[in-house]
Coordinates of C-alpha atoms and ligand atoms in Angstrom, one line a residue:
M1 CA 0.0 0.0 0.0
R2 CA 1.2 3.5 -0.8
N3 CA 0.4 6.0 1.8
L4 CA -0.8 9.5 1.3
L5 CA 0.9 10.8 4.5
A6 CA 4.1 8.9 3.7
S7 CA 4.1 10.1 0.1
V8 CA 3.5 13.6 1.1
D9 CA 5.9 13.6 4.0
S10 CA 8.9 11.7 2.4
G11 CA 8.3 12.2 -1.3
A12 CA 10.6 14.1 -3.6
A13 CA 8.5 17.2 -3.5
P14 CA 7.2 17.8 0.0
P15 CA 4.7 20.7 0.3
A16 CA 6.3 24.0 1.3
V17 CA 4.9 25.6 4.4
A18 CA 4.0 28.5 2.2
D19 CA 1.7 26.2 0.1
A20 CA -0.1 25.1 3.3
T21 CA -0.4 28.8 4.3
A22 CA -1.7 29.7 0.8
M23 CA -4.3 26.9 1.0
I24 CA -5.6 28.0 4.4
A25 CA -5.8 31.6 3.1
A26 CA -7.8 30.4 0.0
A27 CA -10.0 28.3 2.4
H28 CA -10.8 31.6 4.3
S29 CA -12.0 33.2 1.0
A30 CA -14.0 30.1 0.1
A31 CA -15.5 30.1 3.7
E32 CA -16.5 33.7 3.4
E33 CA -18.2 33.0 0.1
A34 CA -19.9 29.9 1.7
A35 CA -21.1 32.0 4.6
R36 CA -22.6 34.6 2.3
N37 CA -24.7 31.9 0.6
A38 CA -25.2 29.5 3.5
D39 CA -28.8 30.6 4.3
D40 CA -29.9 30.4 0.7
V41 CA -28.2 27.0 0.2
D42 CA -30.0 25.8 3.4
R43 CA -33.4 27.2 2.6
D44 CA -33.4 26.0 -1.1
A45 CA -31.5 22.8 -0.5
V46 CA -29.1 23.6 -3.4
F47 CA -25.5 22.7 -4.1
P48 CA -23.1 25.5 -2.9
H49 CA -21.9 26.4 -6.4
Q50 CA -20.5 29.8 -5.4
A51 CA -18.2 28.4 -2.7
F52 CA -17.1 25.6 -5.0
A53 CA -16.2 28.1 -7.7
V54 CA -13.8 29.7 -5.3
L55 CA -12.4 26.3 -4.2
R56 CA -11.8 25.3 -7.8
D57 CA -10.2 28.7 -8.7
A58 CA -7.8 28.1 -5.8
R59 CA -7.2 24.5 -7.0
L60 CA -8.2 23.2 -3.6
L61 CA -10.1 20.2 -5.1
G62 CA -6.7 18.7 -6.0
A63 CA -5.0 19.9 -2.8
M64 CA -4.3 16.5 -1.4
I65 CA -3.1 14.9 -4.6
P66 CA 0.7 14.5 -4.7
V67 CA 2.6 17.2 -6.5
A68 CA 3.9 14.6 -8.9
Y69 CA 0.3 14.1 -10.2
G70 CA -0.3 17.9 -10.5
G71 CA -1.9 18.3 -7.1
G72 CA -1.0 20.5 -4.1
G73 CA 0.6 17.7 -2.0
A74 CA -1.2 18.9 1.1
S75 CA -1.0 17.0 4.3
L76 CA -4.1 15.6 6.1
E77 CA -3.5 18.2 8.8
T78 CA -3.9 21.0 6.2
I79 CA -7.0 19.5 4.7
A80 CA -8.5 19.2 8.2
Q81 CA -7.9 22.9 8.7
V82 CA -9.5 23.7 5.4
C83 CA -12.6 21.5 6.3
R84 CA -12.9 23.3 9.7
K85 CA -12.7 26.7 8.0
L86 CA -15.4 25.8 5.5
G87 CA -17.6 24.3 8.2
E88 CA -17.5 27.7 9.9
G89 CA -19.0 29.3 6.8
C90 CA -21.4 26.6 5.7
A91 CA -21.7 23.0 7.0
S92 CA -22.8 21.6 3.7
T93 CA -19.9 23.1 1.8
G94 CA -17.5 21.8 4.5
M95 CA -19.0 18.3 4.4
I96 CA -19.0 18.1 0.6
Y97 CA -15.3 19.1 0.6
A98 CA -14.5 16.6 3.3
M99 CA -16.2 13.8 1.4
H100 CA -14.4 14.6 -1.8
Q101 CA -11.0 14.6 -0.1
L102 CA -11.8 11.3 1.5
Q103 CA -12.2 9.8 -1.9
V104 CA -9.0 11.4 -3.1
A105 CA -7.2 9.9 0.0
C106 CA -8.4 6.4 -0.8
L107 CA -7.1 6.7 -4.4
V108 CA -3.8 8.2 -3.4
N109 CA -3.2 5.6 -0.6
H110 CA -4.4 2.5 -2.4
A111 CA -4.5 3.0 -6.1
T112 CA -1.4 4.9 -7.2
G113 CA 0.8 2.9 -9.5
S114 CA -2.2 1.6 -11.5
T115 CA -2.1 3.3 -14.9
W116 CA -5.9 4.0 -14.9
H117 CA -5.9 5.5 -11.4
D118 CA -2.7 7.5 -12.0
A119 CA -4.4 9.1 -15.0
M120 CA -7.6 9.7 -12.9
L121 CA -5.6 11.5 -10.2
R122 CA -3.9 13.7 -12.8
Q123 CA -7.3 14.5 -14.3
I124 CA -8.9 15.3 -10.9
A125 CA -6.0 17.8 -10.3
S126 CA -5.9 19.4 -13.7
D127 CA -9.7 19.7 -14.2
Q128 CA -10.6 20.1 -10.5
L129 CA -13.0 17.3 -10.6
L130 CA -15.4 16.5 -7.7
L131 CA -15.7 12.9 -6.4
A132 CA -18.7 11.5 -4.6
S133 CA -19.1 8.3 -2.6
A134 CA -21.6 5.4 -2.7
T135 CA -21.1 3.1 0.2
S136 CA -24.6 3.0 1.7
E137 CA -27.1 0.7 0.0
E138 CA -30.8 0.0 0.2
S139 CA -31.4 -3.1 2.3
I140 CA -27.9 -2.6 3.8
G141 CA -28.1 0.9 5.3
G142 CA -24.9 2.3 6.8
A143 CA -23.1 -1.0 7.3
L144 CA -19.9 0.1 5.5
R145 CA -18.3 -3.3 5.5
T146 CA -21.2 -5.1 3.8
S147 CA -22.4 -4.8 0.2
G148 CA -25.4 -6.3 -1.6
C149 CA -24.6 -5.3 -5.2
A150 CA -21.7 -7.0 -7.0
V151 CA -19.2 -6.1 -9.7
N152 CA -19.7 -8.2 -12.9
V153 CA -16.3 -8.5 -14.7
E154 CA -16.3 -9.9 -18.2
G155 CA -12.9 -9.9 -19.9
E156 CA -11.6 -6.4 -19.6
K157 CA -15.0 -4.8 -18.8
F158 CA -17.1 -4.4 -15.7
H159 CA -20.8 -3.6 -15.0
L160 CA -22.2 -2.5 -11.7
L161 CA -25.7 -1.7 -10.6
K162 CA -26.3 -0.2 -7.1
M163 CA -29.4 1.1 -5.5
A164 CA -27.9 3.9 -3.3
P165 CA -30.2 5.6 -0.8
T166 CA -27.9 8.5 -0.3
I167 CA -25.2 9.9 -2.6
S168 CA -24.2 13.4 -1.5
Y169 CA -24.0 15.8 -4.4
G170 CA -24.3 12.8 -6.8
A171 CA -26.0 15.0 -9.4
H172 CA -23.0 17.4 -9.3
A173 CA -20.2 14.9 -9.1
D174 CA -17.7 14.2 -11.9
G175 CA -16.7 10.9 -10.5
M176 CA -17.4 8.4 -7.8
L177 CA -16.0 5.6 -5.7
V178 CA -18.5 2.8 -5.1
T179 CA -18.4 -0.3 -2.8
A180 CA -19.6 -3.6 -4.1
R181 CA -19.1 -7.3 -3.6
R182 CA -16.0 -8.6 -5.5
H183 CA -18.1 -10.8 -7.8
P184 CA -21.7 -12.1 -7.9
D185 CA -20.9 -15.2 -5.8
A186 CA -18.8 -13.3 -3.2
A187 CA -19.8 -12.9 0.5
P188 CA -21.3 -9.6 1.5
S189 CA -18.1 -8.7 3.3
D190 CA -15.8 -9.6 0.3
Q191 CA -15.9 -6.0 -1.1
V192 CA -14.0 -4.0 -3.6
L193 CA -14.0 -0.2 -4.3
V194 CA -14.8 0.7 -7.9
S195 CA -13.7 4.1 -9.3
M196 CA -15.5 5.8 -12.1
L197 CA -15.5 9.1 -14.0
K198 CA -18.3 10.5 -16.2
P199 CA -19.5 9.1 -18.6
D200 CA -18.8 5.7 -17.0
F201 CA -21.9 6.0 -14.8
T202 CA -25.5 7.1 -15.0
L203 CA -27.7 8.2 -12.1
E204 CA -31.5 7.9 -12.0
C205 CA -32.8 9.9 -9.1
L206 CA -35.1 7.8 -6.8
S207 CA -35.6 10.0 -3.8
G208 CA -35.4 13.6 -2.8
W209 CA -33.3 15.4 -0.1
D210 CA -35.8 17.5 2.0
T211 CA -34.0 17.1 5.3
L212 CA -33.7 18.8 8.7
G213 CA -30.1 19.9 7.9
M214 CA -27.1 19.5 5.6
R215 CA -29.5 20.4 2.9
G216 CA -26.9 21.8 0.5
T217 CA -25.2 18.3 0.3
C218 CA -28.1 17.3 -2.0
S219 CA -27.8 13.7 -0.9
N220 CA -30.6 12.2 -3.0
G221 CA -31.1 8.5 -3.5
F222 CA -30.1 7.1 -6.9
R223 CA -30.1 4.0 -9.1
L224 CA -26.5 4.0 -10.1
E225 CA -25.4 2.0 -13.1
A226 CA -21.8 1.9 -14.3
R227 CA -19.8 0.3 -17.0
G228 CA -16.0 0.6 -17.5
R229 CA -12.7 -1.2 -17.6
A230 CA -11.9 -3.9 -15.1
E231 CA -8.8 -2.0 -14.0
Q232 CA -11.0 0.7 -12.5
V233 CA -11.6 -1.7 -9.6
L234 CA -9.0 -0.7 -6.9
P235 CA -6.2 -3.2 -6.6
V236 CA -6.6 -3.9 -2.9
P237 CA -9.6 -5.3 -0.9
F238 CA -12.0 -2.7 0.4
G239 CA -11.5 -4.0 4.0
E240 CA -7.9 -2.8 3.8
I241 CA -8.9 0.6 2.4
A242 CA -11.7 1.0 5.0
E243 CA -9.3 0.2 7.9
A244 CA -6.3 2.2 6.8
T245 CA -7.9 5.2 5.2
M246 CA -11.6 5.5 4.9
A247 CA -12.5 5.2 8.6
P248 CA -9.7 7.3 10.1
V249 CA -9.7 10.0 7.4
S250 CA -13.5 10.3 7.3
H251 CA -13.7 10.6 11.1
I252 CA -10.9 13.2 11.2
L253 CA -12.3 15.3 8.3
W254 CA -16.0 15.1 9.4
A255 CA -15.0 16.0 12.9
S256 CA -13.1 19.0 11.6
V257 CA -16.2 20.2 9.7
W258 CA -18.4 19.7 12.8
I259 CA -16.0 21.6 15.0
G260 CA -16.1 24.4 12.4
V261 CA -19.9 24.5 12.6
A262 CA -19.8 24.6 16.4
A263 CA -17.0 27.2 16.4
D264 CA -19.2 29.6 14.4
A265 CA -22.1 29.1 16.8
V266 CA -19.9 29.7 19.8
Q267 CA -18.4 32.8 18.1
R268 CA -21.9 34.2 17.7
A269 CA -22.5 33.5 21.4
K270 CA -19.2 35.2 22.4
T271 CA -20.1 38.2 20.3
L272 CA -23.5 38.6 22.0
F273 CA -21.8 38.0 25.4
R274 CA -19.3 40.8 24.7
S275 CA -21.9 43.2 23.6
Q276 CA -23.9 42.5 26.8
A277 CA -20.7 43.0 28.9
R278 CA -20.1 46.3 27.1
A279 CA -23.6 47.5 27.8
R280 CA -23.2 46.9 31.6
P281 CA -19.5 47.6 32.4
G282 CA -18.2 46.1 35.6
S283 CA -20.6 43.2 35.8
L284 CA -20.5 39.8 34.1
P285 CA -23.5 39.0 32.0
P286 CA -25.5 36.0 33.4
S287 CA -24.5 33.9 30.4
A288 CA -20.8 34.1 31.3
V289 CA -20.3 30.6 32.6
R290 CA -22.2 29.2 29.6
V291 CA -19.8 30.9 27.2
A292 CA -16.8 29.5 29.1
E293 CA -18.4 26.1 29.0
A294 CA -19.0 26.1 25.3
V295 CA -15.4 27.3 24.6
S296 CA -14.0 24.5 26.8
I297 CA -16.0 22.0 24.7
L298 CA -14.5 23.5 21.6
H299 CA -11.0 23.1 23.0
M300 CA -11.6 19.5 24.0
M301 CA -12.8 18.7 20.5
E302 CA -9.8 20.4 18.9
G303 CA -7.5 18.4 21.2
R304 CA -9.2 15.1 20.1
V305 CA -8.6 15.9 16.4
E306 CA -5.0 16.8 17.0
L307 CA -4.4 13.6 18.8
A308 CA -6.1 11.5 16.1
L309 CA -4.0 13.3 13.4
A310 CA -0.8 12.7 15.3
H311 CA -1.5 9.0 15.9
H312 CA -2.7 8.5 12.3
R313 CA 0.5 10.2 11.0
L314 CA 2.8 8.1 13.2
R315 CA 1.1 4.9 12.2
H316 CA 1.2 5.6 8.5
T317 CA 4.7 6.8 8.4
G318 CA 5.7 3.5 10.0
Q319 CA 6.6 5.0 13.3
N320 CA 4.7 2.6 15.4
A321 CA 6.5 3.3 18.7
G322 CA 4.2 5.2 21.0
T323 CA 1.1 4.8 18.9
P324 CA -1.8 2.6 19.8
V325 CA -1.9 -0.9 18.2
A326 CA -4.2 -1.4 15.3
Y327 CA -7.4 -2.3 17.3
A328 CA -6.8 0.5 19.8
L329 CA -6.1 3.0 17.0
A330 CA -9.3 2.0 15.2
A331 CA -11.3 2.4 18.5
E332 CA -9.7 5.8 19.0
M333 CA -10.8 6.9 15.5
N334 CA -14.3 5.6 16.2
T335 CA -14.6 7.4 19.5
L336 CA -13.4 10.6 17.8
K337 CA -16.4 10.4 15.6
T338 CA -18.9 9.4 18.2
S339 CA -17.7 12.0 20.8
V340 CA -17.2 15.0 18.5
S341 CA -20.6 14.4 16.8
T342 CA -22.3 14.7 20.1
L343 CA -20.0 17.3 21.7
A344 CA -20.4 19.7 18.7
L345 CA -24.2 19.5 19.2
E346 CA -23.8 20.2 22.9
A347 CA -21.6 23.2 22.2
V348 CA -24.3 24.7 19.9
Q349 CA -27.0 24.0 22.4
I350 CA -25.1 25.9 25.1
A351 CA -24.5 28.7 22.6
M352 CA -28.3 28.8 22.1
L353 CA -28.8 29.2 25.9
V354 CA -26.4 32.2 25.7
C355 CA -28.1 33.8 22.7
G356 CA -31.6 33.1 23.9
M357 CA -34.4 34.4 21.6
A358 CA -31.8 36.0 19.3
G359 CA -30.4 32.6 18.6
Y360 CA -33.8 30.9 18.3
K361 CA -35.1 33.4 15.8
Q362 CA -34.1 33.2 12.1
G363 CA -32.3 36.0 10.4
T364 CA -30.5 37.6 13.4
P365 CA -26.7 37.8 13.6
Y366 CA -27.0 35.3 16.4
S367 CA -29.3 32.8 14.7
L368 CA -28.3 29.2 15.5
G369 CA -31.1 27.1 14.0
R370 CA -29.1 26.1 10.9
H371 CA -26.1 25.1 13.0
L372 CA -28.3 22.9 15.2
R373 CA -30.1 21.3 12.3
D374 CA -26.9 20.7 10.3
L375 CA -25.2 19.1 13.3
W376 CA -28.0 16.7 13.9
S377 CA -26.7 14.8 10.9
A378 CA -23.4 14.1 12.8
P379 CA -24.6 11.3 15.1
L380 CA -26.6 9.7 12.2
M381 CA -24.0 9.8 9.5
I382 CA -23.1 6.2 10.0
N383 CA -25.2 5.9 13.2
N384 CA -23.3 6.4 16.4
D385 CA -24.9 3.3 17.9
R386 CA -23.5 1.2 15.0
I387 CA -20.0 2.7 15.5
L388 CA -20.2 2.2 19.3
T389 CA -21.1 -1.4 18.8
N390 CA -18.0 -1.8 16.5
T391 CA -15.9 0.0 19.1
A392 CA -17.0 -2.4 21.8
N393 CA -15.9 -5.3 19.6
L394 CA -12.5 -3.6 18.9
L395 CA -12.0 -3.1 22.7
L396 CA -12.7 -6.8 23.3
A397 CA -10.2 -7.8 20.5
D398 CA -7.5 -5.4 21.8
R399 CA -5.2 -7.2 24.2
S400 CA -2.6 -4.5 24.4
S401 CA -3.7 -3.0 27.7
Ligands
FAD1 C1 -25.6 14.4 5.5 C2 -25.4 12.9 5.1 C3 -24.7 12.7 3.9 C4 -24.5 11.3 3.5 N1 -23.8 11.1 2.4 C5 -23.7 9.8 1.9 C6 -22.9 9.6 0.7 O1 -22.5 10.5 0.1 N2 -22.8 8.3 0.4 C7 -23.3 7.3 1.1 O2 -23.1 6.1 0.7 N3 -24.0 7.5 2.2 C8 -24.2 8.7 2.7 N4 -24.9 9.0 3.8 C9 -25.5 7.9 4.5 C10 -24.7 7.4 5.7 O3 -23.4 7.1 5.3 C11 -25.3 6.2 6.3 O4 -25.4 5.1 5.5 C12 -26.7 6.5 6.8 O5 -26.6 7.7 7.6 C13 -27.2 5.4 7.6 O6 -28.6 5.4 7.4 P1 -29.6 4.8 8.4 O7 -29.6 5.5 9.6 O8 -30.9 4.7 7.6 O9 -29.2 3.2 8.4 P2 -28.5 2.3 9.4 O10 -27.1 2.7 9.7 O11 -28.7 1.0 8.9 O12 -29.3 2.5 10.8 C14 -30.7 2.3 10.9 C15 -31.0 2.3 12.3 O13 -30.7 1.1 12.9 C16 -30.0 1.2 14.1 N5 -28.8 0.4 14.0 C17 -28.3 -0.1 12.9 N6 -27.2 -0.8 13.2 C18 -27.0 -0.7 14.5 C19 -26.0 -1.3 15.3 N7 -25.0 -2.1 14.9 N8 -26.2 -1.1 16.6 C20 -27.2 -0.3 17.1 N9 -28.1 0.3 16.3 C21 -28.0 0.0 15.0 C22 -29.8 2.7 14.3 O14 -30.6 3.1 15.4 C23 -30.3 3.4 13.1 O15 -31.2 4.4 13.3 C24 -25.1 10.3 4.3 C25 -25.7 10.6 5.5 C26 -25.9 11.9 5.9 C27 -26.7 12.1 7.1

């Protein structure tokens, strides 16, 4: 397996610090654009085109692709910062960007060296293509490590049909990574990941996306049909990709987006708190301890992401000393997801107590309804109960402590 972090960290052309700085600066501009459009994107449940135009102009869709393939060679740390910044402006924009980068990470870590995938990565970087993901399946739900559909390979060609209940921004994606059983007789857990670019696939919309939150992700249900070359199937089993990249990278990047959403809510609460303090000099507003509590939750979440990034980096650059063993590391990544998804919501609820009616009303500088609604997707996006069950099994298997 080639590894994104390893290739970025030890490759011939490591990213200059200035590149990371420039990427974060560009993310600030994209986040400002996302924030300007966030209420419209939410109200109308439309794809955040304006913010993605800025991201494309800044070449941030190819940010994590190695420089040798025409990308920016960014580290996961940098991408996590971009996700957080975008989440502050608009949760849907941040989540779409995070999901796209997750697909890129899977390709970089597990498919480079294959002629087809090398060309795909170059094209993503040069044309700033957007990749979506189809892992969930009707009748399977969010069980990532199980597929019902199967790849049919005949000679050099494949055919795949998947009934996907949720493909975020499917109608706006240029390409996709799709899980499926290895062949029609394979067991549900014997999965592969299939990559495709337009016009390899067609999507027939089967269900709408009129949801509580994350409305701009446009995560409709689709009948997905794909045809292409057998070499588009990634060369390693999906189980390996899920364990080494998909689970840890998704949990780190999703958590970063959720922290961004919560940070914006807490910032609104702090702004109101300061204006209350200015109005009555010499006395603390009654919401003071709530503001401090919300900020402490933010700091705790930030610490969790930093620890996860450090452990992931050490593990994948082969420096195993001092990092948790595989089962413990997987459990740590799972608890990152389950804890940040609930803590981010808690932080916004506390911010709501601080802002009171100004937070509860729509259209005020302190409105928090969108933040709360968006963050309610976090515990459900691969259900926390499902992840906690997996975590309990990992803890049983881990004999290291
Ligand atoms: C904003 C958003 C964007 C998404 N984008 C995509 C995407 O682009 N591509 C994609 O493939 N999917 C996507 N999904 C779907 C997601 O990945 C999960 O598949 C989906 O959230 C799970 O749906 P579910 O709750 O119906 O199903 P399940 O996970 O099957 O859960 C159904 C119910 O069963 C219970 N349950 C199930 N298993 C267990 C268990 N082991 N222990 C305890 N309880 C359990 C839970 O209470 C749960 O409510 C997205 C979801 C959201 C919210």
